[in-house]
Short mmCIF file of C-alpha atoms in Angstrom, two decimals:
data_model
loop_
_atom_site.label_atom_id
_atom_site.label_comp_id
_atom_site.label_asym_id
_atom_site.label_seq_id
_atom_site.Cartn_x
_atom_site.Cartn_y
_atom_site.Cartn_z
CA MET R 1 11.41 -62.12 36.14
CA LYS R 2 14.70 -64.08 36.91
CA LYS R 3 14.53 -66.86 39.35
CA SER R 4 16.95 -67.42 41.85
CA GLY R 5 18.13 -71.31 40.59
CA GLY R 6 18.53 -69.54 36.92
CA GLY R 7 15.88 -69.56 34.17
CA SER R 8 13.10 -66.70 34.05
CA TRP R 9 9.85 -66.21 33.66
CA ILE R 10 8.15 -63.94 31.07
CA GLU R 11 4.80 -62.76 30.71
CA ASP R 12 2.26 -63.50 27.89
CA GLU R 13 0.83 -60.58 25.93
CA SER R 14 2.80 -58.11 28.73
CA TYR R 15 1.58 -54.63 27.73
CA TYR R 16 0.52 -52.36 30.52
CA LEU R 17 -0.70 -48.72 30.34
CA VAL R 18 -0.14 -46.76 33.38
CA ASP R 19 -2.42 -43.80 33.96
CA VAL R 20 -0.99 -41.58 36.88
CA SER R 21 -3.82 -39.19 36.54
CA GLN R 22 -6.14 -41.97 37.54
CA THR R 23 -6.20 -43.12 41.33
CA GLY R 24 -5.37 -46.61 41.45
CA GLY R 25 -3.83 -46.52 37.97
CA ILE R 26 -0.32 -47.08 39.02
CA GLU R 27 -0.64 -50.52 40.15
CA ILE R 28 0.40 -53.47 37.92
CA VAL R 29 -1.02 -56.67 39.08
CA LEU R 30 0.46 -59.74 37.51
CA THR R 31 -0.90 -62.98 38.16
CA ASP R 32 -0.32 -66.66 37.53
CA ILE R 33 3.42 -66.63 38.01
CA PRO R 34 5.19 -69.53 38.31
CA GLU R 35 5.74 -70.30 42.24
CA ASP R 36 9.46 -70.02 42.75
CA ASP R 37 12.26 -67.38 44.18
CA TYR R 38 12.76 -64.03 41.73
CA THR R 39 15.76 -62.01 42.09
CA GLU R 40 15.24 -59.26 39.18
CA ILE R 41 12.48 -57.73 37.22
CA THR R 42 12.88 -56.65 33.41
CA TYR R 43 10.60 -54.42 31.58
CA THR R 44 10.32 -52.46 28.55
CA ILE R 45 9.04 -48.74 28.44
CA GLY R 46 7.50 -48.28 24.85
CA VAL R 47 6.32 -50.71 22.55
CA ASP R 48 8.34 -53.43 20.56
CA SER R 49 8.78 -52.60 16.74
CA THR R 50 6.36 -55.66 15.92
CA ARG R 51 3.30 -54.10 17.69
CA ASN R 52 3.93 -50.81 15.79
CA VAL R 53 3.67 -52.15 12.56
CA SER R 54 0.96 -54.88 12.88
CA GLY R 55 -2.38 -52.98 12.55
CA SER R 56 -4.86 -52.92 15.07
CA GLN R 57 -4.33 -53.77 18.76
CA THR R 58 -6.75 -54.42 21.90
CA GLY R 59 -6.26 -53.78 25.63
CA ALA R 60 -3.50 -51.36 26.55
CA LEU R 61 -2.45 -51.09 22.85
CA SER R 62 -5.95 -49.84 22.12
CA THR R 63 -5.83 -46.51 19.85
CA SER R 64 -8.93 -45.89 21.80
CA ASN R 65 -6.11 -44.76 24.74
CA GLY R 66 -5.15 -42.09 22.88
CA MET R 67 -1.29 -43.35 22.65
CA PHE R 68 -1.10 -44.22 18.96
CA TRP R 69 -0.05 -41.37 16.26
CA SER R 70 -2.67 -41.46 13.75
CA TRP R 71 -0.49 -39.69 11.11
CA ASN R 72 2.73 -41.32 11.66
CA SER R 73 2.11 -44.65 12.66
CA GLY R 74 3.41 -45.89 15.78
CA TYR R 75 2.79 -45.95 19.73
CA ILE R 76 3.18 -42.89 21.74
CA PHE R 77 5.16 -44.66 25.01
CA MET R 78 4.80 -41.72 27.36
CA LYS R 79 2.68 -38.55 27.52
CA PHE R 80 3.69 -36.01 29.71
CA GLU R 81 2.01 -32.60 29.78
CA GLY R 82 1.55 -29.75 32.08
CA THR R 83 1.70 -25.92 32.39
CA SER R 84 4.56 -23.95 33.25
CA PRO R 85 5.37 -20.11 33.25
CA GLN R 86 8.60 -20.91 31.63
CA ALA R 87 6.99 -22.37 28.58
CA THR R 88 6.52 -19.48 26.10
CA SER R 89 2.74 -20.60 25.59
CA GLY R 90 2.18 -21.52 29.10
CA THR R 91 1.82 -25.10 28.59
CA PHE R 92 4.34 -28.01 27.43
CA ALA R 93 3.70 -31.52 26.01
CA TYR R 94 6.01 -34.54 25.39
CA HIS R 95 4.40 -37.14 23.45
CA ILE R 96 7.46 -39.50 23.16
CA GLY R 97 7.83 -42.80 21.17
CA GLY R 98 9.87 -44.01 18.13
CA PHE R 99 10.24 -47.61 17.19
CA THR R 100 12.63 -47.50 13.88
CA THR R 101 16.50 -47.91 14.13
CA ALA R 102 16.94 -44.30 13.56
CA ASN R 103 14.11 -43.02 15.95
CA ASN R 104 14.28 -45.84 18.70
CA ALA R 105 13.03 -44.45 21.96
CA ILE R 106 12.43 -48.04 23.36
CA TYR R 107 14.12 -48.77 26.99
CA THR R 108 14.42 -51.67 28.96
CA ASN R 109 15.41 -51.44 32.45
CA THR R 110 16.64 -54.35 34.98
CA HIS R 111 16.38 -53.92 38.77
CA GLN R 112 17.77 -56.21 41.11
CA PHE R 113 15.89 -57.10 44.30
CA GLY R 114 18.87 -57.65 46.50
CA THR R 115 16.86 -60.40 47.81
CA ASN R 116 14.22 -63.03 46.95
CA LEU R 117 10.78 -62.20 46.11
CA ALA R 118 9.32 -65.50 46.89
CA ILE R 119 6.00 -65.94 44.76
CA THR R 120 4.05 -68.63 46.65
CA GLU R 121 0.40 -69.92 46.05
CA GLY R 122 -2.28 -67.07 47.12
CA GLY R 123 0.83 -64.86 48.10
CA THR R 124 0.25 -61.21 47.05
CA PRO R 125 3.98 -60.12 47.61
CA LYS R 126 4.50 -56.39 45.97
CA VAL R 127 7.19 -54.57 44.69
CA HIS R 128 7.63 -51.20 44.85
CA MET R 129 9.05 -48.86 42.40
CA HIS R 130 9.75 -45.22 42.70
CA VAL R 131 9.38 -42.74 39.67
CA ASP R 132 11.23 -39.17 39.88
CA MET R 133 9.49 -37.49 37.15
CA LYS R 134 12.36 -34.92 37.66
CA SER R 135 15.02 -36.87 35.80
CA ILE R 136 12.66 -35.98 32.62
CA PHE R 137 14.30 -32.63 33.05
CA ASP R 138 17.90 -33.33 34.48
CA SER R 139 19.23 -37.01 34.33
CA GLN R 140 21.42 -37.58 31.07
CA TYR R 141 20.12 -34.60 29.23
CA THR R 142 19.24 -31.21 30.23
CA ILE R 143 15.73 -30.62 28.96
CA SER R 144 14.10 -27.28 29.46
CA VAL R 145 10.31 -26.47 28.80
CA ALA R 146 11.61 -23.19 28.22
CA THR R 147 13.25 -24.32 24.94
CA MET R 148 11.91 -27.41 23.96
CA PRO R 149 7.82 -27.14 25.12
CA ASN R 150 6.65 -29.80 22.75
CA VAL R 151 7.95 -33.08 21.27
CA GLN R 152 5.11 -34.54 19.41
CA MET R 153 7.08 -36.77 17.32
CA PRO R 154 9.91 -39.60 16.78
CA GLY R 155 13.21 -38.42 16.42
CA THR R 156 16.47 -37.30 18.09
CA ASN R 157 14.42 -34.70 21.01
CA ALA R 158 12.05 -37.70 21.68
CA GLN R 159 15.11 -39.98 22.35
CA MET R 160 16.63 -37.82 24.70
CA VAL R 161 13.18 -37.37 26.82
CA ALA R 162 12.97 -40.98 26.77
CA THR R 163 16.40 -41.60 27.76
CA ASN R 164 15.98 -39.20 30.71
CA PHE R 165 12.78 -40.81 31.35
CA HIS R 166 14.34 -44.44 31.76
CA ASN R 167 16.55 -42.85 34.45
CA ALA R 168 13.62 -42.00 36.24
CA PHE R 169 12.67 -45.78 37.60
CA THR R 170 14.12 -47.29 40.47
CA PHE R 171 13.22 -50.19 42.58
CA ASP R 172 12.81 -49.26 46.31
CA HIS R 173 11.49 -52.48 48.41
CA ILE R 174 9.51 -55.64 48.48
CA HIS R 175 6.41 -56.64 50.57
CA GLN R 176 6.85 -59.98 51.08
CA MET B 1 -23.24 -96.06 -5.29
CA LYS B 2 -25.18 -93.05 -4.76
CA TYR B 3 -23.12 -92.08 -1.49
CA ASN B 4 -19.83 -92.96 -3.14
CA LYS B 5 -20.43 -90.32 -5.80
CA ILE B 6 -21.43 -87.70 -3.53
CA TRP B 7 -17.81 -88.32 -1.81
CA ALA B 8 -16.36 -87.96 -4.89
CA VAL B 9 -17.83 -84.70 -5.62
CA VAL B 10 -16.86 -83.58 -2.02
CA PHE B 11 -13.19 -84.76 -2.17
CA THR B 12 -12.50 -82.77 -5.65
CA ALA B 13 -14.04 -79.79 -4.14
CA LEU B 14 -11.69 -79.87 -1.01
CA THR B 15 -8.96 -80.69 -3.57
CA LEU B 16 -9.70 -77.77 -5.54
CA LEU B 17 -9.81 -75.53 -2.50
CA SER B 18 -6.46 -76.63 -1.12
CA CYS B 19 -4.72 -75.67 -4.28
CA LYS B 20 -5.97 -72.04 -4.11
CA LYS B 21 -4.14 -69.83 -2.04
CA GLU B 22 -6.21 -68.99 0.91
CA TYR B 23 -6.92 -65.48 1.78
CA SER B 24 -9.52 -66.29 4.33
CA THR B 25 -9.81 -68.76 7.26
CA GLY B 26 -13.11 -67.30 8.57
CA GLY B 27 -16.63 -68.65 7.97
CA GLY B 28 -19.00 -66.94 4.94
CA SER B 29 -17.92 -66.28 1.15
CA PRO B 30 -14.46 -64.82 1.02
CA GLN B 31 -14.81 -61.80 -1.74
CA PHE B 32 -10.88 -61.49 -2.38
CA THR B 33 -9.56 -63.01 -5.33
CA PRO B 34 -6.23 -61.40 -6.59
CA PRO B 35 -6.31 -60.44 -10.30
CA PRO B 36 -4.15 -62.94 -11.80
CA HIS B 37 -1.69 -60.13 -13.70
CA PHE B 38 -1.13 -58.52 -10.01
CA PRO B 39 1.31 -59.27 -7.51
CA GLU B 40 1.00 -60.72 -4.18
CA PRO B 41 -0.99 -58.46 -2.00
CA VAL B 42 0.60 -57.06 1.34
CA TYR B 43 -2.43 -57.39 3.42
CA THR B 44 -3.89 -61.01 3.44
CA PHE B 45 -6.44 -60.83 6.15
CA LYS B 46 -4.71 -63.68 8.14
CA ALA B 47 -5.16 -62.02 11.55
CA ASN B 48 -8.50 -60.64 10.03
CA PRO B 49 -10.07 -63.45 8.56
CA LEU B 50 -12.45 -62.27 5.75
CA THR B 51 -16.24 -62.99 5.89
CA LYS B 52 -19.29 -61.62 4.49
CA ASN B 53 -20.52 -60.52 7.54
CA GLY B 54 -17.39 -58.80 8.14
CA ILE B 55 -17.23 -57.07 4.96
CA ALA B 56 -20.84 -55.81 5.06
CA LEU B 57 -20.19 -54.38 8.30
CA GLY B 58 -17.03 -52.64 7.28
CA LYS B 59 -19.26 -51.22 4.20
CA LYS B 60 -21.95 -50.01 6.53
CA LEU B 61 -19.38 -48.28 9.03
CA PHE B 62 -17.71 -46.74 6.10
CA TYR B 63 -21.21 -44.98 4.46
CA ASP B 64 -22.05 -44.52 7.97
CA PRO B 65 -21.47 -40.65 9.56
CA ILE B 66 -21.62 -42.03 13.24
CA LEU B 67 -17.83 -42.21 12.76
CA SER B 68 -17.80 -38.19 12.75
CA ALA B 69 -18.16 -35.90 15.90
CA ASP B 70 -21.36 -34.34 14.72
CA ASN B 71 -22.30 -37.66 12.82
CA SER B 72 -22.25 -35.40 9.55
CA ILE B 73 -19.67 -37.17 7.52
CA SER B 74 -18.74 -40.43 6.28
CA CYS B 75 -15.64 -42.23 4.52
CA GLY B 76 -18.02 -42.08 1.54
CA SER B 77 -18.69 -38.15 1.88
CA CYS B 78 -15.30 -37.56 0.80
CA HIS B 79 -14.68 -40.99 -1.13
CA ALA B 80 -17.08 -41.39 -3.67
CA GLN B 81 -17.65 -44.64 -5.78
CA MET B 82 -18.50 -42.71 -8.97
CA HIS B 83 -15.12 -40.38 -8.53
CA ALA B 84 -13.11 -44.18 -8.22
CA PHE B 85 -13.53 -43.29 -4.55
CA ALA B 86 -12.05 -39.71 -4.73
CA ASP B 87 -13.82 -37.07 -3.42
CA HIS B 88 -16.52 -34.79 -5.73
CA ASN B 89 -13.74 -33.27 -8.01
CA VAL B 90 -12.56 -30.69 -5.40
CA ALA B 91 -8.99 -29.97 -4.38
CA PHE B 92 -9.59 -30.28 -0.45
CA SER B 93 -12.57 -32.16 1.13
CA THR B 94 -14.96 -30.14 3.60
CA GLY B 95 -14.68 -32.08 7.33
CA VAL B 96 -16.84 -31.40 10.47
CA GLY B 97 -18.06 -27.79 11.03
CA GLY B 98 -17.11 -26.76 7.24
CA LYS B 99 -13.24 -26.94 7.92
CA LEU B 100 -11.04 -27.56 4.50
CA GLY B 101 -8.70 -30.27 4.48
CA LYS B 102 -4.84 -29.81 3.43
CA ARG B 103 -4.63 -32.58 1.05
CA ASN B 104 -6.43 -33.87 -2.54
CA SER B 105 -8.57 -37.18 -1.07
CA PRO B 106 -7.03 -39.96 -2.87
CA THR B 107 -8.71 -42.85 -4.82
CA LEU B 108 -9.47 -45.71 -2.89
CA ALA B 109 -8.49 -49.23 -4.94
CA ASN B 110 -6.53 -52.17 -4.76
CA LEU B 111 -5.91 -51.17 -0.98
CA ALA B 112 -4.49 -54.42 0.08
CA TRP B 113 -1.69 -53.87 -2.16
CA TYR B 114 -0.39 -51.04 -0.43
CA PRO B 115 2.76 -51.11 1.80
CA HIS B 116 1.79 -47.77 3.59
CA PHE B 117 -1.13 -45.03 3.42
CA MET B 118 -1.39 -41.30 3.01
CA ALA B 119 0.67 -39.01 0.51
CA ASP B 120 3.48 -38.85 2.76
CA GLY B 121 3.22 -42.70 3.50
CA GLY B 122 2.81 -41.97 7.26
CA ILE B 123 0.33 -44.66 8.14
CA ASN B 124 2.01 -48.37 7.85
CA HIS B 125 -0.92 -50.36 7.85
CA ILE B 126 -4.39 -50.39 6.40
CA GLU B 127 -6.16 -51.53 9.70
CA VAL B 128 -4.92 -48.24 11.51
CA GLN B 129 -5.50 -45.90 8.17
CA PRO B 130 -9.08 -44.90 9.36
CA LEU B 131 -7.91 -43.58 12.59
CA ALA B 132 -6.36 -40.37 10.78
CA PRO B 133 -9.36 -39.47 9.34
CA ILE B 134 -11.75 -40.24 12.10
CA THR B 135 -9.63 -38.11 14.35
CA ASP B 136 -8.41 -35.44 12.40
CA SER B 137 -10.06 -32.26 13.39
CA LEU B 138 -10.21 -30.92 9.90
CA GLU B 139 -11.83 -34.34 8.84
CA MET B 140 -14.23 -36.50 11.06
CA ALA B 141 -13.02 -34.66 14.39
CA GLU B 142 -13.77 -37.73 16.45
CA THR B 143 -12.12 -39.93 19.15
CA MET B 144 -12.07 -43.61 18.53
CA SER B 145 -13.52 -44.07 22.23
CA ASN B 146 -16.69 -41.88 21.50
CA VAL B 147 -16.98 -43.89 18.28
CA VAL B 148 -16.74 -47.25 20.54
CA GLN B 149 -19.52 -45.73 22.68
CA LYS B 150 -21.96 -44.49 19.99
CA LEU B 151 -21.72 -47.83 18.24
CA SER B 152 -22.00 -49.90 21.42
CA ALA B 153 -25.32 -47.80 22.42
CA ASP B 154 -27.09 -48.84 18.97
CA SER B 155 -28.49 -52.21 19.13
CA THR B 156 -28.46 -52.54 15.20
CA TYR B 157 -24.72 -52.46 15.40
CA ARG B 158 -24.28 -54.61 18.54
CA ALA B 159 -26.23 -57.48 16.14
CA LEU B 160 -23.84 -56.85 13.23
CA PHE B 161 -20.56 -57.16 15.25
CA LYS B 162 -22.03 -59.94 16.81
CA LYS B 163 -22.47 -61.42 13.64
CA ALA B 164 -19.13 -60.48 12.07
CA PHE B 165 -16.95 -61.35 15.14
CA LYS B 166 -18.85 -63.58 17.54
CA THR B 167 -18.51 -61.13 20.08
CA ASN B 168 -21.05 -58.37 21.78
CA VAL B 169 -18.05 -56.14 22.74
CA ILE B 170 -17.40 -53.37 20.31
CA ASP B 171 -14.05 -52.00 20.27
CA ASP B 172 -11.89 -49.98 17.92
CA GLN B 173 -10.18 -53.26 16.78
CA LYS B 174 -13.18 -54.90 15.41
CA ILE B 175 -14.22 -51.48 13.87
CA PHE B 176 -10.69 -51.00 12.18
CA TYR B 177 -11.01 -55.12 11.07
CA ALA B 178 -14.46 -54.42 9.63
CA LEU B 179 -13.10 -51.20 7.17
CA ALA B 180 -10.13 -53.42 6.65
CA GLN B 181 -12.42 -55.90 5.37
CA PHE B 182 -14.42 -53.48 3.28
CA MET B 183 -11.77 -51.21 2.10
CA GLY B 184 -9.27 -54.15 1.24
CA THR B 185 -11.69 -55.99 -0.70
CA ILE B 186 -12.63 -53.20 -3.21
CA ILE B 187 -10.63 -53.98 -6.26
CA SER B 188 -10.19 -52.47 -9.42
CA ALA B 189 -8.80 -54.69 -12.27
CA ASN B 190 -10.88 -54.71 -14.87
CA SER B 191 -10.22 -51.69 -17.07
CA ASP B 192 -9.45 -51.75 -20.80
CA TYR B 193 -6.08 -51.65 -19.90
CA ASP B 194 -6.50 -54.78 -17.60
CA LYS B 195 -8.43 -56.55 -20.66
CA TYR B 196 -5.83 -55.49 -22.97
CA ILE B 197 -3.24 -56.93 -20.50
CA ASN B 198 -5.29 -59.99 -20.36
CA GLY B 199 -5.62 -60.08 -24.26
CA ARG B 200 -9.18 -59.89 -24.30
CA ILE B 201 -9.23 -56.62 -26.53
CA SER B 202 -6.66 -54.51 -28.59
CA TYR B 203 -5.90 -50.91 -28.14
CA ASN B 204 -6.20 -48.54 -31.12
CA ALA B 205 -3.25 -47.07 -32.78
CA SER B 206 -3.09 -43.75 -30.28
CA GLN B 207 -3.52 -45.57 -27.29
CA GLU B 208 -0.52 -48.30 -28.26
CA LYS B 209 1.52 -45.46 -28.70
CA GLY B 210 0.35 -43.59 -25.63
CA LEU B 211 1.15 -47.10 -23.76
CA GLU B 212 4.51 -46.96 -25.26
CA LEU B 213 5.41 -43.52 -24.40
CA PHE B 214 4.06 -44.51 -20.62
CA ARG B 215 6.29 -47.29 -20.64
CA GLN B 216 9.62 -44.88 -21.48
CA HIS B 217 8.58 -42.12 -19.57
CA CYS B 218 6.39 -42.57 -16.51
CA GLU B 219 6.86 -46.45 -15.85
CA SER B 220 9.64 -46.33 -13.51
CA CYS B 221 7.21 -45.02 -10.90
CA HIS B 222 4.02 -45.49 -12.11
CA LYS B 223 4.56 -49.04 -12.13
CA GLU B 224 2.58 -51.65 -13.95
CA PRO B 225 -0.02 -53.10 -12.61
CA LEU B 226 -0.82 -51.07 -9.71
CA PHE B 227 0.66 -47.75 -11.67
CA THR B 228 2.65 -47.17 -8.45
CA ASP B 229 5.77 -48.26 -7.07
CA PHE B 230 5.02 -46.88 -3.83
CA SER B 231 7.94 -44.79 -3.59
CA PHE B 232 8.26 -41.27 -2.59
CA LYS B 233 9.49 -38.68 -4.97
CA ASN B 234 9.56 -34.94 -5.88
CA ASN B 235 8.15 -34.54 -9.31
CA GLY B 236 9.19 -30.70 -9.89
CA ILE B 237 5.84 -29.31 -8.95
CA ASP B 238 7.24 -26.51 -6.63
CA THR B 239 10.58 -24.83 -6.03
CA ALA B 240 9.54 -24.15 -2.42
CA PHE B 241 7.47 -26.23 -0.21
CA ALA B 242 4.19 -25.17 1.36
CA ASP B 243 3.54 -28.93 2.08
CA ILE B 244 6.65 -30.81 3.03
CA GLY B 245 5.02 -33.99 2.41
CA ARG B 246 7.37 -36.88 3.23
CA GLY B 247 9.65 -35.02 5.17
CA ARG B 248 7.14 -34.38 7.83
CA ILE B 249 7.28 -38.00 8.41
CA THR B 250 11.12 -38.66 8.43
CA GLN B 251 12.23 -34.89 9.26
CA ASP B 252 14.87 -35.70 6.50
CA TYR B 253 15.53 -32.34 4.64
CA ASN B 254 16.15 -34.71 1.54
CA ASP B 255 12.84 -35.68 1.80
CA TYR B 256 10.86 -32.02 1.76
CA GLY B 257 8.43 -31.71 -1.12
CA LYS B 258 8.29 -35.79 -1.57
CA PHE B 259 5.04 -37.26 -1.90
CA LYS B 260 3.93 -40.70 -2.42
CA VAL B 261 3.81 -42.07 -6.15
CA PRO B 262 0.04 -42.13 -6.66
CA THR B 263 -1.66 -44.88 -8.56
CA LEU B 264 -2.82 -43.76 -11.97
CA ARG B 265 -5.73 -46.16 -11.90
CA ASN B 266 -9.33 -44.49 -12.78
CA ILE B 267 -7.11 -41.18 -13.24
CA GLU B 268 -9.70 -39.90 -15.32
CA MET B 269 -12.23 -39.82 -12.84
CA THR B 270 -9.94 -38.31 -9.89
CA TYR B 271 -9.09 -34.73 -10.98
CA PRO B 272 -7.84 -32.55 -9.58
CA TYR B 273 -4.53 -34.09 -9.54
CA MET B 274 -1.27 -33.79 -7.00
CA HIS B 275 -1.26 -33.50 -3.22
CA ASP B 276 -3.22 -30.26 -3.46
CA GLY B 277 -5.34 -30.80 -6.58
CA ARG B 278 -3.79 -27.86 -8.50
CA PHE B 279 -4.09 -29.38 -12.13
CA TYR B 280 -7.71 -29.53 -12.92
CA ASN B 281 -7.57 -31.62 -15.89
CA LEU B 282 -4.94 -34.44 -17.47
CA GLU B 283 -3.89 -31.99 -19.99
CA ASP B 284 -2.39 -29.66 -17.46
CA VAL B 285 -0.80 -32.84 -15.60
CA ILE B 286 0.73 -33.90 -19.14
CA ASP B 287 1.97 -30.26 -20.08
CA HIS B 288 3.68 -30.22 -16.21
CA TYR B 289 5.82 -33.11 -17.33
CA SER B 290 6.45 -31.96 -20.74
CA GLU B 291 7.74 -28.73 -20.19
CA GLY B 292 6.78 -27.35 -16.66
CA ILE B 293 9.29 -29.24 -14.32
CA LYS B 294 10.71 -26.79 -11.62
CA GLU B 295 13.99 -27.13 -9.83
CA SER B 296 14.72 -27.68 -6.13
CA HIS B 297 17.23 -29.91 -3.89
CA SER B 298 14.82 -32.86 -3.60
CA LYS B 299 13.51 -32.94 -7.24
CA ASP B 300 13.89 -36.59 -8.55
CA ALA B 301 16.77 -36.94 -11.23
CA SER B 302 14.57 -38.98 -13.38
CA VAL B 303 11.92 -36.21 -14.01
CA ASN B 304 12.88 -33.87 -16.47
CA ASN B 305 10.98 -31.90 -19.20
CA LEU B 306 9.83 -34.47 -21.76
CA HIS B 307 9.36 -31.82 -24.75
CA LEU B 308 6.33 -33.86 -25.84
CA THR B 309 4.48 -32.85 -29.21
CA ALA B 310 0.98 -32.15 -29.06
CA GLN B 311 0.15 -35.71 -30.72
CA GLU B 312 2.18 -37.65 -28.30
CA LYS B 313 0.75 -35.63 -25.15
CA LYS B 314 -2.92 -36.91 -26.76
CA ASP B 315 -1.83 -40.26 -27.12
CA LEU B 316 -0.56 -40.43 -23.79
CA ILE B 317 -3.85 -39.07 -22.27
CA ASN B 318 -5.66 -41.47 -24.35
CA PHE B 319 -3.96 -44.42 -22.80
CA LEU B 320 -4.53 -43.12 -19.31
CA LYS B 321 -8.13 -43.00 -20.14
CA THR B 322 -8.03 -46.71 -20.69
CA LEU B 323 -7.27 -47.18 -17.08
CA THR B 324 -10.81 -46.39 -16.09
CA ASP B 325 -12.74 -49.13 -14.83
CA TYR B 326 -16.54 -48.46 -14.87
CA SER B 327 -17.62 -51.87 -13.52
CA TYR B 328 -15.61 -51.24 -10.16
CA MET B 329 -17.25 -47.55 -9.91
CA SER B 330 -20.32 -49.76 -10.45
CA ASN B 331 -20.31 -52.45 -8.39
CA ILE B 332 -22.89 -52.94 -6.14
CA ASN B 333 -20.49 -54.60 -3.29
CA TYR B 334 -19.07 -51.54 -2.87
CA ALA B 335 -22.22 -49.23 -3.15
CA GLU B 336 -23.90 -47.31 -0.16
#
């Protein structure tokens, strides 16, 4: 989070797993942000390469969450599964990840609030983000479940889906 | 005066300890002593301090079928100490529901020196290695969240985790930590080869000749003293690949048909050989390298028919048998 007067605040151990299939899973609560006015937020979609090669982790990075490839070590940054009559088997599954230079699928997004987000003692301001899942199919690359129903490992296809997915995020507004 | 003497002894002990390389910061007695003729280990237990209780818990988990979906199969089912922690001389191991695996179960020893795991090197850390066999549908077919649930429901395990990690909360990380403590402390470095290297015994003429041949023809990949350089090589066993090996991980056509150079330690005990267990004895393996090499696009340039004499083959095998470490296979610390 960038401060209006310069400088920024970076959260320690800042790993969150957002489960859109669960009610309430899409609210991320940040606590103990230093009191100040903030103008923008930066976050990473994916897991930094260090944590991909450092053995067993906890919390959002626990293997119990099913977001780690057992046979090809590395985190699955995003899982998007569903059914479609266009997919030959009727289903599609995108498990997207990749942390090596060749297969890098990590994206960092920055959104400017356009106004100051004031963090005060006891305050609970909210930042509303929109995620338009349609972007996965048609932003930078055209992705089709008919021709590419399964992406389940790092590589070029995963990078294309990751590129499209990071475009899905937009900042909407602030509740002060 | 008496007190002074005691202090002197304590200080000497502390000085000695501080001179030694430390592989453990936790309590208990560390059971990890890298053999003097080994390189530096890859895994040093830094984030996962070794303790007696941690190793004991790892051993219990290793031999407990609770890790599998129907509580029928343990790690030890397919990694048997008497076979140098490979399977019981079968090409493929049987998983939950009688399903057969797709690659030969590897030996387990000196894993703290491994930079990656599995025949294709797809796993990059000893702590996350057990995730593969536990969750593979052809092996233990379980989920980590179920394993955590089953262990948490067991009061014996709750007590053991508390002893090992000072916490009531059992999670996948603590399970992997314990398993890494046990697996990472399994060391095989007391074979006749090790005794020979350390000047404690001599080889007979055939073993000497075998070592000479080995260093001439095999050493470049099966590097001493771990007997692997951990690289991926196509050793000419196929012209077309039913299993693309390393290629599955890198998706690089040049890596199709390559597999990790396996250690040769305890090779006498770990038959059958190759990733698919196609060779049943060492004679077949040596025959392959002598006159059975097959060409393909990724075959390693250094692998060519050696055209060994019958005596040379015998010498090589006699040398390979000096890599058998009986004390490791009977070490009570590793036993079920």
